[in-house]
JSON list of C-alpha atoms in Angstrom, two decimals:
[
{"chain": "L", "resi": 29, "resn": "UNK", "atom": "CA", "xyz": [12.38, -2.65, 9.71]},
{"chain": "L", "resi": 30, "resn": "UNK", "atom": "CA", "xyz": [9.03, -2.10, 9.33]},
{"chain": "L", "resi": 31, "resn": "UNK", "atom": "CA", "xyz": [8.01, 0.62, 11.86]},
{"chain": "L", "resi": 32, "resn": "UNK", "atom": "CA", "xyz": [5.54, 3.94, 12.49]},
{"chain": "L", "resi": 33, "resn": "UNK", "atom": "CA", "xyz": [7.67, 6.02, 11.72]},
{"chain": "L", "resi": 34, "resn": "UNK", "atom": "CA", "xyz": [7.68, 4.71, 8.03]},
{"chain": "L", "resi": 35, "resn": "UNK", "atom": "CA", "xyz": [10.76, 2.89, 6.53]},
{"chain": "L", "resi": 36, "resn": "UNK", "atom": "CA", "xyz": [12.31, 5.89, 4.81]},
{"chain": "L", "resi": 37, "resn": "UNK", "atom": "CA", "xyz": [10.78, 8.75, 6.49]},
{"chain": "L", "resi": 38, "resn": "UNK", "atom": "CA", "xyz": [8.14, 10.13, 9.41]},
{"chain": "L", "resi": 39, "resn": "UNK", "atom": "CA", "xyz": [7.32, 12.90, 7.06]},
{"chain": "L", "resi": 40, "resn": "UNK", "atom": "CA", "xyz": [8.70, 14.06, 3.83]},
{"chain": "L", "resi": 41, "resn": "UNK", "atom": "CA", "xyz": [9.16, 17.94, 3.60]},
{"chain": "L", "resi": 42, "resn": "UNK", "atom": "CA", "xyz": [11.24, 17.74, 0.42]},
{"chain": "L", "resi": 43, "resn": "UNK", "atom": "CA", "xyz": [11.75, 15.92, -3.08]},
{"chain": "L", "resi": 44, "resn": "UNK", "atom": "CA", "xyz": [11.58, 11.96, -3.08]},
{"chain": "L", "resi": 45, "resn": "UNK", "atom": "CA", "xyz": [13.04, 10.63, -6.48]},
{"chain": "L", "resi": 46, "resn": "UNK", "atom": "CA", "xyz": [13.28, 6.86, -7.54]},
{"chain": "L", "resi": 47, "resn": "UNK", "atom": "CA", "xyz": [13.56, 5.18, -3.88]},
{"chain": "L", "resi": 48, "resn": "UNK", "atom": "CA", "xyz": [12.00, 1.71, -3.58]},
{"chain": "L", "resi": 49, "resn": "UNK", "atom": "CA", "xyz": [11.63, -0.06, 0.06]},
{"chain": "L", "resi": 50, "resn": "UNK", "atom": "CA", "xyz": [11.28, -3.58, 0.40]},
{"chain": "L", "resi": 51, "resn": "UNK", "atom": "CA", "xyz": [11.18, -6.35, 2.69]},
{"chain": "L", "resi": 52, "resn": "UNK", "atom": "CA", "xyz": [9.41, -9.03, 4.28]},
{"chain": "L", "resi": 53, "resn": "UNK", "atom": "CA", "xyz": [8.24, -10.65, 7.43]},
{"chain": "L", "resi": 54, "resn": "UNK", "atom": "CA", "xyz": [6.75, -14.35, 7.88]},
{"chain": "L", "resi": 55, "resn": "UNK", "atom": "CA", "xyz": [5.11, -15.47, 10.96]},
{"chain": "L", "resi": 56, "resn": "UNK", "atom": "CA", "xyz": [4.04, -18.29, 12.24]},
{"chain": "L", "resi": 57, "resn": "UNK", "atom": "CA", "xyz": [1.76, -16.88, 15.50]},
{"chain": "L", "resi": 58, "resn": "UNK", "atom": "CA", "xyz": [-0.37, -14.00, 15.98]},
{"chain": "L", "resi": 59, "resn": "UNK", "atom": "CA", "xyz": [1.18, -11.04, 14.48]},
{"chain": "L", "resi": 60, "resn": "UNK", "atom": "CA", "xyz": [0.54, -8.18, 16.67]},
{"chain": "L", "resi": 61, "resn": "UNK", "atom": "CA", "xyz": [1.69, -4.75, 16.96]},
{"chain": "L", "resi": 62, "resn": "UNK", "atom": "CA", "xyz": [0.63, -1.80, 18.15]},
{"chain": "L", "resi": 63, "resn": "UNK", "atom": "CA", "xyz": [0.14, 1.33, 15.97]},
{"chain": "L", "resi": 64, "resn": "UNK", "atom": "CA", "xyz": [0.60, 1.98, 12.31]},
{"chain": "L", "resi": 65, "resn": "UNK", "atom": "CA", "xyz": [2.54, 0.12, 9.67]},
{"chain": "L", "resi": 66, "resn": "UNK", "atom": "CA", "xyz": [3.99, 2.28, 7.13]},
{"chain": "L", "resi": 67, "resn": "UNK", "atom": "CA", "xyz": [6.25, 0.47, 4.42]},
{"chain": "L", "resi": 68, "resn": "UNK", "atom": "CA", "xyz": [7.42, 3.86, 2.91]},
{"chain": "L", "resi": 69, "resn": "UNK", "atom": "CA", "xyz": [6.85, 7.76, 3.90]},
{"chain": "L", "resi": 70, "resn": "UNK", "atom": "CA", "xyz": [4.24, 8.13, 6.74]},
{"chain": "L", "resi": 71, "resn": "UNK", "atom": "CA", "xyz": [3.23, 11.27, 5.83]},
{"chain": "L", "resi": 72, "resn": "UNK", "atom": "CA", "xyz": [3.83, 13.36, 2.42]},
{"chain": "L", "resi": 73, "resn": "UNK", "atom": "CA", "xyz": [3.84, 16.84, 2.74]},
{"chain": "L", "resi": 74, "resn": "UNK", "atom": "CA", "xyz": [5.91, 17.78, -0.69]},
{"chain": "L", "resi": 75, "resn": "UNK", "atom": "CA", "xyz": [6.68, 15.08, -3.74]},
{"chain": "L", "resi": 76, "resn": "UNK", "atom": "CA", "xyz": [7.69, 11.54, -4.35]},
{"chain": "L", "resi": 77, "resn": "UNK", "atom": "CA", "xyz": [8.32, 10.77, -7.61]},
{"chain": "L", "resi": 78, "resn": "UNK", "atom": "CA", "xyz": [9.13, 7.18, -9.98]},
{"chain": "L", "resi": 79, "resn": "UNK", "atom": "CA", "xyz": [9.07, 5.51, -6.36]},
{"chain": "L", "resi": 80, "resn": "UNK", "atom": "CA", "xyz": [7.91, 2.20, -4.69]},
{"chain": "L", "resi": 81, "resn": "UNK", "atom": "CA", "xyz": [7.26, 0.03, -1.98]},
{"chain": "L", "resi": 82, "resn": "UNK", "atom": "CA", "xyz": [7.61, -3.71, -2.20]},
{"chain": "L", "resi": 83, "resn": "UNK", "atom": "CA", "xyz": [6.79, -5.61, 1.35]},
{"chain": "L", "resi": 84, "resn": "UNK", "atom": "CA", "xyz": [4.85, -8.56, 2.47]},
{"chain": "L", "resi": 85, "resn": "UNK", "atom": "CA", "xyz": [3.62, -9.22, 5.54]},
{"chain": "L", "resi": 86, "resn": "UNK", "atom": "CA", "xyz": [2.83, -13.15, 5.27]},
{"chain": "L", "resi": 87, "resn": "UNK", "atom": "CA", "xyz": [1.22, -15.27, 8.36]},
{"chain": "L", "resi": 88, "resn": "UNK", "atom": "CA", "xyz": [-0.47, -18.37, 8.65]},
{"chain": "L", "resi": 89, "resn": "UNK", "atom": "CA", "xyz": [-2.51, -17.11, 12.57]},
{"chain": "L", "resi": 90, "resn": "UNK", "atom": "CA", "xyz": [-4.36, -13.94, 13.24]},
{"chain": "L", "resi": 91, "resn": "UNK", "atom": "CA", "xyz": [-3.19, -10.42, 12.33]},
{"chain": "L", "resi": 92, "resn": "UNK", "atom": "CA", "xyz": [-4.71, -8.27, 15.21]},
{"chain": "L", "resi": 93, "resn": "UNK", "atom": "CA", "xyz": [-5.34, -5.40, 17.08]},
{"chain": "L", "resi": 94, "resn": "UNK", "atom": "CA", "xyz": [-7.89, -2.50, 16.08]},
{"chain": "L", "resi": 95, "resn": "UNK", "atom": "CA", "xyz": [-6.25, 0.01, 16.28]},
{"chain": "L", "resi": 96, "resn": "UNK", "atom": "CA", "xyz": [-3.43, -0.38, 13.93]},
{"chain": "L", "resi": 97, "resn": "UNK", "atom": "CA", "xyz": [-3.10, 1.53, 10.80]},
{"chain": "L", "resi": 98, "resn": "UNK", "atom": "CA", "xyz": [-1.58, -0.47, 7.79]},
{"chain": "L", "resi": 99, "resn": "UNK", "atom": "CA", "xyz": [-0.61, 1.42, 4.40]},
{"chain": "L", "resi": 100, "resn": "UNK", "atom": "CA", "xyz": [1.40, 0.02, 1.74]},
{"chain": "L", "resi": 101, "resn": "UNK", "atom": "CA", "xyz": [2.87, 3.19, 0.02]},
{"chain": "L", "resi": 102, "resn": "UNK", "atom": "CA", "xyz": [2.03, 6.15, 2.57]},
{"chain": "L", "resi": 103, "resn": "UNK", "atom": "CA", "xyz": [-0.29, 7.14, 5.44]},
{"chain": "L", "resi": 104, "resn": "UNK", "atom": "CA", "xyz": [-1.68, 10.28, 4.92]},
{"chain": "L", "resi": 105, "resn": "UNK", "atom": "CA", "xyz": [-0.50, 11.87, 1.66]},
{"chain": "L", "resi": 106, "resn": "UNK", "atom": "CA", "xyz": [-0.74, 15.87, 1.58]},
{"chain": "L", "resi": 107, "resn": "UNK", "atom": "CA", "xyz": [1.57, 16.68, -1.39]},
{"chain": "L", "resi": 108, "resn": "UNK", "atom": "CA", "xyz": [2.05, 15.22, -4.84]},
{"chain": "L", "resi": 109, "resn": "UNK", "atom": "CA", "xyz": [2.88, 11.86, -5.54]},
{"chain": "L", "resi": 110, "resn": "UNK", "atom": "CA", "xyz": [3.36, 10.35, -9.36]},
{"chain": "L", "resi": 111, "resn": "UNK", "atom": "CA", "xyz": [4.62, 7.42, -10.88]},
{"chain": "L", "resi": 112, "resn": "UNK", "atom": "CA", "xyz": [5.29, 5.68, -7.93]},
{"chain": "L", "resi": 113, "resn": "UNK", "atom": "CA", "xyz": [3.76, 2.38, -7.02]},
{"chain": "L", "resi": 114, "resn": "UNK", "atom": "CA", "xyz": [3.12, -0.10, -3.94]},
{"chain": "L", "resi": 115, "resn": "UNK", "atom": "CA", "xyz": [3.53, -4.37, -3.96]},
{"chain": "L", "resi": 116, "resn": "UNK", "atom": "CA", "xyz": [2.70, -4.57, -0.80]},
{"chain": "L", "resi": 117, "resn": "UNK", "atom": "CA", "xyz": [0.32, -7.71, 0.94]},
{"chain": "L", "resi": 118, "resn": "UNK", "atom": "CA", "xyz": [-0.67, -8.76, 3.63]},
{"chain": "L", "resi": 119, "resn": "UNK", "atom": "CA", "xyz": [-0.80, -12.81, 2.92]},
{"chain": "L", "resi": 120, "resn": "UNK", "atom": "CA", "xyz": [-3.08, -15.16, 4.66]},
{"chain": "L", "resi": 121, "resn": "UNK", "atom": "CA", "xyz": [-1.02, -18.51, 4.49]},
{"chain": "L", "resi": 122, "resn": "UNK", "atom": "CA", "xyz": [-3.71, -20.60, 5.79]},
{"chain": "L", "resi": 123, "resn": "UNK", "atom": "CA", "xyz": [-6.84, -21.39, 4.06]},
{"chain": "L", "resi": 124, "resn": "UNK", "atom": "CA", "xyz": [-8.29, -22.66, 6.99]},
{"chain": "L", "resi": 125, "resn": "UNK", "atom": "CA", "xyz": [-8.16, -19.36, 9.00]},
{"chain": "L", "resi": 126, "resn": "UNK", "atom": "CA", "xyz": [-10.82, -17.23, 7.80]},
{"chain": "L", "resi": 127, "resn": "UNK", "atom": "CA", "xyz": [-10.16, -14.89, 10.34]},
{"chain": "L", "resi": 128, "resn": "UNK", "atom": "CA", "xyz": [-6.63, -13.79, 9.37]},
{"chain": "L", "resi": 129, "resn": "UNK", "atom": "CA", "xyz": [-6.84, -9.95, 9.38]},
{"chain": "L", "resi": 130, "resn": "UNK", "atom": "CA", "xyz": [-8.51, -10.40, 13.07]},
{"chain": "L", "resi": 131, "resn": "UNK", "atom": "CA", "xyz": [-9.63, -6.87, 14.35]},
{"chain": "L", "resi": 132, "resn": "UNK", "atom": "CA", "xyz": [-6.94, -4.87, 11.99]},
{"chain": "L", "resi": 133, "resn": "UNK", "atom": "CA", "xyz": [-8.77, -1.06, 11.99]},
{"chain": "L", "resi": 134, "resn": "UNK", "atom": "CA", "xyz": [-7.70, 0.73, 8.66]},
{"chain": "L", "resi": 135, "resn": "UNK", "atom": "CA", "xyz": [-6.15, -1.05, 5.61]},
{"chain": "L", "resi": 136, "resn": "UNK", "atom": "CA", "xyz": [-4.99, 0.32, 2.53]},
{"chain": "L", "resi": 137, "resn": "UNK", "atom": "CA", "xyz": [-2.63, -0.83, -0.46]},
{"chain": "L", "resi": 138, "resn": "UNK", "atom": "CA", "xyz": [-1.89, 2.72, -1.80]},
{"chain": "L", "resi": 139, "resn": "UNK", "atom": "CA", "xyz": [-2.46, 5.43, 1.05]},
{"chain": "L", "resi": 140, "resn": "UNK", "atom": "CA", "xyz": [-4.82, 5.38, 3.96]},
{"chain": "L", "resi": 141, "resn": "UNK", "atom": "CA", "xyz": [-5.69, 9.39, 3.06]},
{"chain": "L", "resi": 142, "resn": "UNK", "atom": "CA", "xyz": [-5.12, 11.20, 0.02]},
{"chain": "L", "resi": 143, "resn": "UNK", "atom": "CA", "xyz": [-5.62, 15.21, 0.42]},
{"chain": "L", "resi": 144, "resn": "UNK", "atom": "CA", "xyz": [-3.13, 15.79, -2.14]},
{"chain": "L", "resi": 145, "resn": "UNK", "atom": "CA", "xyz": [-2.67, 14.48, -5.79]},
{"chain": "L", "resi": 146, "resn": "UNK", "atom": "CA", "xyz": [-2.11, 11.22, -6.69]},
{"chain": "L", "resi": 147, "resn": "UNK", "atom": "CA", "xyz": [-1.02, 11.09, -10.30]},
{"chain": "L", "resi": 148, "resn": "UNK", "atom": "CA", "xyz": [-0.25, 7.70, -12.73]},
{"chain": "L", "resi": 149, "resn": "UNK", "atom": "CA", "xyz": [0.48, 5.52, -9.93]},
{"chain": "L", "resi": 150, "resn": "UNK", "atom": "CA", "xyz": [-0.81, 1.74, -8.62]},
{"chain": "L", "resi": 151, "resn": "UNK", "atom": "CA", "xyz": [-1.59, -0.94, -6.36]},
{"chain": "L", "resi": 152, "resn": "UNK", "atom": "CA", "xyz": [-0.59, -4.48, -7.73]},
{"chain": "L", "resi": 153, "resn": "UNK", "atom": "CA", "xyz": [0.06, -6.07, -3.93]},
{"chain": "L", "resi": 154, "resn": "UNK", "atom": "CA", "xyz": [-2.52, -8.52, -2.37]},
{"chain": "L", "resi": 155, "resn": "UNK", "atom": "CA", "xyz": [-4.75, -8.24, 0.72]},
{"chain": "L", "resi": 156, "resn": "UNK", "atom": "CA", "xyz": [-6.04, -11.48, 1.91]},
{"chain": "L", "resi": 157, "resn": "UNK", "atom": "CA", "xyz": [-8.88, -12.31, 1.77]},
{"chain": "L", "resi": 158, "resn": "UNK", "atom": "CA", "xyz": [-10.32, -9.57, -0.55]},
{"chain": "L", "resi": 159, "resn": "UNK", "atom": "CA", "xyz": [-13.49, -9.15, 1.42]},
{"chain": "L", "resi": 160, "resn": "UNK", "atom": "CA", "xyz": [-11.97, -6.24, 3.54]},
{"chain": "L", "resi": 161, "resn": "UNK", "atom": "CA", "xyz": [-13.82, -3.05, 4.27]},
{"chain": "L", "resi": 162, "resn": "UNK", "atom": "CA", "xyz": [-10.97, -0.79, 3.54]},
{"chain": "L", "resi": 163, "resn": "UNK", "atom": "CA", "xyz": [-10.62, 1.05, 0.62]},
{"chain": "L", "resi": 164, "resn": "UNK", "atom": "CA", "xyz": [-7.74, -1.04, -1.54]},
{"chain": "L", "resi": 165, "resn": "UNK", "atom": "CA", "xyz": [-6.08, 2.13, -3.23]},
{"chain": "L", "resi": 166, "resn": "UNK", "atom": "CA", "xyz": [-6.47, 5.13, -1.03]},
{"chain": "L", "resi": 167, "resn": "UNK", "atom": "CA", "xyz": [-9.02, 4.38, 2.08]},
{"chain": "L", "resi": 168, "resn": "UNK", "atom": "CA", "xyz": [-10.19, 8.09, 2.22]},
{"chain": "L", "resi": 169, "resn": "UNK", "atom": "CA", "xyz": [-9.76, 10.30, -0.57]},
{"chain": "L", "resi": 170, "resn": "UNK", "atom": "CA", "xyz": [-10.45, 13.97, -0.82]},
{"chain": "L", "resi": 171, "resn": "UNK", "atom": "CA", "xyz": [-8.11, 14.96, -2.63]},
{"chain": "L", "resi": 172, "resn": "UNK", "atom": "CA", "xyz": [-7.62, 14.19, -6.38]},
{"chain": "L", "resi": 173, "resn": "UNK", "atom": "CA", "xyz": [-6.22, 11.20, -8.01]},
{"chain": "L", "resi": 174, "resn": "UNK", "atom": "CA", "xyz": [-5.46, 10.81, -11.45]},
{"chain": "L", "resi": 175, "resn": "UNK", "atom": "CA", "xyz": [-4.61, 7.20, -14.01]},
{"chain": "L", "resi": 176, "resn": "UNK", "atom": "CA", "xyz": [-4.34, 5.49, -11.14]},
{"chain": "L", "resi": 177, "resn": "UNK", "atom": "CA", "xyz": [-4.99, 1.97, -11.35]},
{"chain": "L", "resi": 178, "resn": "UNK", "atom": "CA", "xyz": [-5.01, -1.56, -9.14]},
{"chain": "L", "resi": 179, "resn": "UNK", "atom": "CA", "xyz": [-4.86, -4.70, -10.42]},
{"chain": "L", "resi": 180, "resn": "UNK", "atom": "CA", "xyz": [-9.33, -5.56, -9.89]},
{"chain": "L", "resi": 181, "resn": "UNK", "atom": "CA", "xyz": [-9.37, -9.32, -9.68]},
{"chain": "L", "resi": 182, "resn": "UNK", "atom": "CA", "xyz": [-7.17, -9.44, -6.86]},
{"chain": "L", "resi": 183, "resn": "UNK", "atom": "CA", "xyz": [-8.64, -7.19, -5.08]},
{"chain": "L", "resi": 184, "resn": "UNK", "atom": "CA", "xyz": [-12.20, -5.96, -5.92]},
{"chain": "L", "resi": 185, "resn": "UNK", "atom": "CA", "xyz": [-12.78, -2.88, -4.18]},
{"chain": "L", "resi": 186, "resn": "UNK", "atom": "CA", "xyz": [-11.37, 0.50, -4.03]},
{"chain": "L", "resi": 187, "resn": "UNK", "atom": "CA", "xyz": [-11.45, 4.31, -3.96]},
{"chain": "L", "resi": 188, "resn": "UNK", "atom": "CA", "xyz": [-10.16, 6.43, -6.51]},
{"chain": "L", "resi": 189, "resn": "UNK", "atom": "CA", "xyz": [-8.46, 4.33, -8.74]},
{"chain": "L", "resi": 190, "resn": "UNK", "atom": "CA", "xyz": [-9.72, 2.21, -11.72]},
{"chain": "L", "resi": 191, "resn": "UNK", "atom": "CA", "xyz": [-10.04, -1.78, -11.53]},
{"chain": "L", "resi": 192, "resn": "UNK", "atom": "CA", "xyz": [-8.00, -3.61, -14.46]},
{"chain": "L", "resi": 193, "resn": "UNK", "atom": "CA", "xyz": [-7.82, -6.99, -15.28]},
{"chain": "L", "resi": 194, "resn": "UNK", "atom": "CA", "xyz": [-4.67, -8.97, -14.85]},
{"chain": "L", "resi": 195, "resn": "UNK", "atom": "CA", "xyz": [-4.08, -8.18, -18.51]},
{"chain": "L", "resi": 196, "resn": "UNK", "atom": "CA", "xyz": [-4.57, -5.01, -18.76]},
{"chain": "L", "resi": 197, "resn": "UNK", "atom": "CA", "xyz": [-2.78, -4.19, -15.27]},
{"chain": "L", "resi": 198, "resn": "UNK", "atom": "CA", "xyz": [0.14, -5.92, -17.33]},
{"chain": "L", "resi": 199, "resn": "UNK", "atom": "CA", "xyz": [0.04, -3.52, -20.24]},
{"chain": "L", "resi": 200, "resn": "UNK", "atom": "CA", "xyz": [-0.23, -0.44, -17.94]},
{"chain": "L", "resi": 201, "resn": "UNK", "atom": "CA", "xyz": [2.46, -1.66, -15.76]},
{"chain": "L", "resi": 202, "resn": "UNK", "atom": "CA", "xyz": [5.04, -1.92, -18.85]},
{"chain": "L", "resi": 203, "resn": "UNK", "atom": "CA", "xyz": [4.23, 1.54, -20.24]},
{"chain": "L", "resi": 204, "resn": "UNK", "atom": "CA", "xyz": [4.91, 2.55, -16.49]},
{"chain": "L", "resi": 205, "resn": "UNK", "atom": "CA", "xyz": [8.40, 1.05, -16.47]},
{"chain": "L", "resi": 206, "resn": "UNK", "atom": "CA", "xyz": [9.35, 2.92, -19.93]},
{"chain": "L", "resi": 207, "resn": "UNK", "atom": "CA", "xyz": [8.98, 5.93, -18.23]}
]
């Protein structure tokens, strides 16, 4: 279950080590909820480490409501996170719906704040369409992130991370996984 309180944890106060979350949902109407989606820790106060998060939230209506908060690896990170990475998307499934992300408030595919460190980690999920607002790795960062990457023709904007090319996102990706 997808939920605010974050599918493995509210807030981490200890070590996560290689933990992966997945799941999906597919609708078919308006997908509406109330509050934040988090699809792994909401909020990191100490380390995650070789983790992941690997969700999709697929509809072919109107994802809505303004207030809502959606992050694909953690909300507000205030710790240390490295080598971990996020899959997540949020899938238009009809072309003809321009308006699929509706009145959504704050997306992000990595974090939606980063006080912390961020260290060799990245996004390689979808948001659709790529002309959102919201920053695609970490929506506000003042904290420091380091070799993190997204995959750049996907989705074309960010903060904090580098852009790579479907190639080169490949080639990062398979060092990643000898690690």
């Amino acid at each position: 279950k997808v939920s605010e309180e974050g599918m493995l944890l509210k807030v981490n106060e200890g070590n996560i080590i290689n933990c992966v979350t997945y799941g999906h949902t597919f609708d078919s109407e308006t997908l509406i909820f109330t509050g934040e989606i988090v699809t792994f820790v909401k909020t990191n106060n100490a380390n995650i480490v070789q983790s992941g998060s690997i969700v999709m939230f697929a509809g072919d209506d109107t994802f809505e409501n303004s207030s809502n908060i959606v992050s694909g690896f953690v909300n507000t990170n205030n710790g240390f996170i490295k080598d971990c990475y996020s899959l997540t998307s949020l899938i238009n499934t009809d072309a003809e719906n321009t308006s699929f992300f509706g009145s959504v408030g704050t997306v992000a595919g990595f974090a939606i704040a980063n006080t912390g460190v961020i260290e060799t980690s990245y996004y390689a999920g979808s948001l659709t369409p790529a002309n959102l607002s919201s920053g695609v790795f970490v929506n506000n960062n003042t904290g420091t992130i380091r070799n993190c990457y997204y995959d750049g023709e996907a989705t074309p904007i960010s903060t904090g991370a580098d852009a790579l090319t479907n190639e080169s996102m490949k080639a990062k990706t398979d060092d990643f996984k000898g690690k």
